[in-house]
Amino acid sequence: MAQKPSTPKGTRDFSPQEMLRRKYIFNTIETVFRKYGFLPLETPAMENLSTLTGKYGEEGDRLIFKVLNSGDAWKSVSSEVKAMLVKGEEVHPGKLAAELSDKALRYDLTVPFARYVVQHQNELTFPFKRYQVQPVWRADRPQKGRYREFYQCDADVIGSKSLLNEIELVQLIDDIFTALDMKVTVKINDRKVLSAIAEISGQPEKVVDMVTAIDKLDKIGQEKVEEEMRAKGITDTAISTIAPLFRLSGTWPEQKNKLDDWLGNVPVAQEGLKSLSTIFDAVGNLKSATLEFDPTLARGLDYYTGAIFEVKANEGTMPGSICGGGRYDDLTGIFGLKDMSGVGISFGADRIYDVLLETEKFPAELGQSTRLLFANFGESEAMHCFKLLRQLRDAGIAAELYPDQVKMAKQFKYADDKGIPFVAIIGENELKQGIVTVKDMKNGEQKAVKAEELLSIIS
RNA sequence: GUGGAUGUAGCUCAGUUGGUUAGAGCGCCGGAUUGUGAUUCCGGAGGUCGCCGGUUCAAGCCCGGUCUUCCACCCCA
């Protein structure tokens, strides 16, 4: 019995038309990456499970796709766990998964990159700048703009603490969205400012809870944020200490003044504020992006330590961010390489695609690949077309010959469906007279020309 | 992972309180005499109503399970 074909949940096929548009996004991003001195890198789809676990927070670990051990996976389960299962005792799902699986699909491109850097540290010249455009997988529940397989386009600099890198990343973001004709808002914050806030609240150990609650401010409002913090065991005193955070509106200089008054005497805050100021001052005029300090921007990934970025589209209905990144001081430390600070940015190609589609920003000419189609009138005519075909292709023109001798209507329809702008007709008559009849598919006009003139007509 | 909605021809959807051969538009295929698409006219093919099970004399319609897609939460690109 034939089974109904489908792709797994949250994964998609990409048609030729979609691929042309996706390639346009990838090419645009890659071109800008190269302009800033980043070089390409690829890593395997799978990593050792231990490379990935514990890097993305508790929530992140749950979303990692684990790969079942090949062969008899049951054999890799320890006798201790087997005994528990036989007795019907409950085994912690994470523990069981770790025994059945020692590989997993990568969850992002940053952690594999850190692994790569440590593994190849002796071959690399630092600061090391790489870009990487590959799919990542998350076992999330699909939604609008959320897929289980999607592409990230990352650029990272590792082995440099200089803020020039952050500044360049903001400019790079601006360049890319300018090239894509998108207006965006780049939100920026610094984890150090967030730590300082947790510190003055008197409950520094609650940074993560505070930050994830604060992150929701624009969505659920101050009251609910405070409610959530209380639920997480943050004291009322601490919450009222944090309150000035909710009144940090205005331009960056205004925000900076308020922050200086409030957090000025906390050393870690000063560090964060100073680097934010440096970034704001040095970035200069941006073409498509608006840079905004957002004190509620937190970002869930555990490894960020300094500046953090997030980019949202100003047009369209995409709810999530289309780009995100930040500085991580010690991502390589877990793999045994200390003192290797890095900073990077990740573009979500699939979400950018969705925004461009919705706002109709894809260039119209992307659909055209073939410029000219030779209609097929039979063997000898086709052989003649073959020669012309070669000349056109040598001249850099995309052209094709319809492979079968079928009725004209079908051949013209093929050209029409494929968006081919010109059709060349060489039948018995044309062959005899040594001419080519060229039809412009847009206006239906048709004229007979010499073979030598063909190129100038269609280009 | 939690809660809610959805699923009928390739696509977008109709389908009345369960009752004979399940419909439309678009698309597809064929035709309207010679070598012409997109337009027009005529004709045709295509569905075990997501899948499995149950209730019933009878189920696209009711019930349970399962999968998909979508929405909210969580989180994120």
PDB file of N, CA and C in Angstrom, chain A residues 16 23 58 85 100 133 150 154 157 184 188 209 238 269-270 293 347 375 378 418 420 437 441:
ATOM      1  N   PRO A  16      11.972  25.360  -6.448  1.00  0.00           N
ATOM      2  CA  PRO A  16      12.951  26.182  -7.162  1.00  0.00           C
ATOM      3  C   PRO A  16      12.717  27.678  -6.963  1.00  0.00           C
ATOM      4  N   LYS A  23      18.465  31.738  -1.901  1.00  0.00           N
ATOM      5  CA  LYS A  23      19.846  31.966  -2.338  1.00  0.00           C
ATOM      6  C   LYS A  23      20.168  33.460  -2.359  1.00  0.00           C
ATOM      7  N   GLU A  58      18.547  25.185  30.737  1.00  0.00           N
ATOM      8  CA  GLU A  58      17.716  24.003  30.969  1.00  0.00           C
ATOM      9  C   GLU A  58      16.726  23.801  29.813  1.00  0.00           C
ATOM     10  N   LEU A  85      14.461  -0.040  34.914  1.00  0.00           N
ATOM     11  CA  LEU A  85      13.347  -0.132  33.979  1.00  0.00           C
ATOM     12  C   LEU A  85      12.588  -1.441  34.157  1.00  0.00           C
ATOM     13  N   LEU A 100      20.993   6.237  25.633  1.00  0.00           N
ATOM     14  CA  LEU A 100      20.580   5.693  24.337  1.00  0.00           C
ATOM     15  C   LEU A 100      21.221   6.463  23.181  1.00  0.00           C
ATOM     16  N   VAL A 133      27.071  29.302   7.339  1.00  0.00           N
ATOM     17  CA  VAL A 133      25.667  29.292   6.912  1.00  0.00           C
ATOM     18  C   VAL A 133      25.230  27.844   6.802  1.00  0.00           C
ATOM     19  N   PHE A 150      16.016  25.016  10.527  1.00  0.00           N
ATOM     20  CA  PHE A 150      16.121  26.328   9.907  1.00  0.00           C
ATOM     21  C   PHE A 150      17.584  26.712   9.769  1.00  0.00           C
ATOM     22  N   ASP A 154      25.849  32.795  10.617  1.00  0.00           N
ATOM     23  CA  ASP A 154      26.605  33.346  11.733  1.00  0.00           C
ATOM     24  C   ASP A 154      27.908  33.981  11.295  1.00  0.00           C
ATOM     25  N   VAL A 157      33.818  36.633  15.735  1.00  0.00           N
ATOM     26  CA  VAL A 157      35.240  36.935  15.899  1.00  0.00           C
ATOM     27  C   VAL A 157      35.641  36.372  17.243  1.00  0.00           C
ATOM     28  N   VAL A 184      15.028  47.973  10.065  1.00  0.00           N
ATOM     29  CA  VAL A 184      15.062  47.164  11.278  1.00  0.00           C
ATOM     30  C   VAL A 184      15.445  47.983  12.503  1.00  0.00           C
ATOM     31  N   ILE A 188      20.067  46.714  21.792  1.00  0.00           N
ATOM     32  CA  ILE A 188      21.335  46.351  22.391  1.00  0.00           C
ATOM     33  C   ILE A 188      21.252  46.516  23.904  1.00  0.00           C
ATOM     34  N   ASP A 209      16.396  34.526  36.734  1.00  0.00           N
ATOM     35  CA  ASP A 209      14.951  34.674  36.906  1.00  0.00           C
ATOM     36  C   ASP A 209      14.501  36.104  36.655  1.00  0.00           C
ATOM     37  N   ALA A 238      13.571  43.735  46.760  1.00  0.00           N
ATOM     38  CA  ALA A 238      14.383  43.632  45.548  1.00  0.00           C
ATOM     39  C   ALA A 238      13.626  44.193  44.352  1.00  0.00           C
ATOM     40  N   ALA A 269      28.463  47.512  36.624  1.00  0.00           N
ATOM     41  CA  ALA A 269      27.563  48.320  35.794  1.00  0.00           C
ATOM     42  C   ALA A 269      28.354  49.332  34.987  1.00  0.00           C
ATOM     43  N   GLN A 270      29.331  49.949  35.651  1.00  0.00           N
ATOM     44  CA  GLN A 270      30.147  50.952  34.962  1.00  0.00           C
ATOM     45  C   GLN A 270      30.800  50.356  33.725  1.00  0.00           C
ATOM     46  N   PHE A 293      18.986  51.261  22.839  1.00  0.00           N
ATOM     47  CA  PHE A 293      19.320  50.566  24.082  1.00  0.00           C
ATOM     48  C   PHE A 293      18.017  50.034  24.667  1.00  0.00           C
ATOM     49  N   PHE A 347      22.081  35.469  11.873  1.00  0.00           N
ATOM     50  CA  PHE A 347      20.917  35.895  11.103  1.00  0.00           C
ATOM     51  C   PHE A 347      20.009  34.704  10.850  1.00  0.00           C
ATOM     52  N   ALA A 375      12.674  26.446 -29.476  1.00  0.00           N
ATOM     53  CA  ALA A 375      11.609  25.469 -29.684  1.00  0.00           C
ATOM     54  C   ALA A 375      12.186  24.315 -30.493  1.00  0.00           C
ATOM     55  N   GLY A 378      12.330  19.199 -34.488  1.00  0.00           N
ATOM     56  CA  GLY A 378      12.783  17.938 -35.069  1.00  0.00           C
ATOM     57  C   GLY A 378      14.296  17.827 -35.027  1.00  0.00           C
ATOM     58  N   LYS A 418       7.845  28.903 -17.006  1.00  0.00           N
ATOM     59  CA  LYS A 418       9.170  29.082 -16.430  1.00  0.00           C
ATOM     60  C   LYS A 418       9.616  30.541 -16.439  1.00  0.00           C
ATOM     61  N   ILE A 420      10.423  32.348 -19.021  1.00  0.00           N
ATOM     62  CA  ILE A 420      11.490  32.593 -20.005  1.00  0.00           C
ATOM     63  C   ILE A 420      11.035  33.713 -20.944  1.00  0.00           C
ATOM     64  N   THR A 437      13.430  33.117 -35.914  1.00  0.00           N
ATOM     65  CA  THR A 437      12.270  33.900 -35.510  1.00  0.00           C
ATOM     66  C   THR A 437      12.275  33.982 -33.979  1.00  0.00           C
ATOM     67  N   MET A 441       8.034  37.144 -25.273  1.00  0.00           N
ATOM     68  CA  MET A 441       6.873  36.587 -24.585  1.00  0.00           C
ATOM     69  C   MET A 441       6.073  37.637 -23.822  1.00  0.00           C
TER      70      MET A 441
END
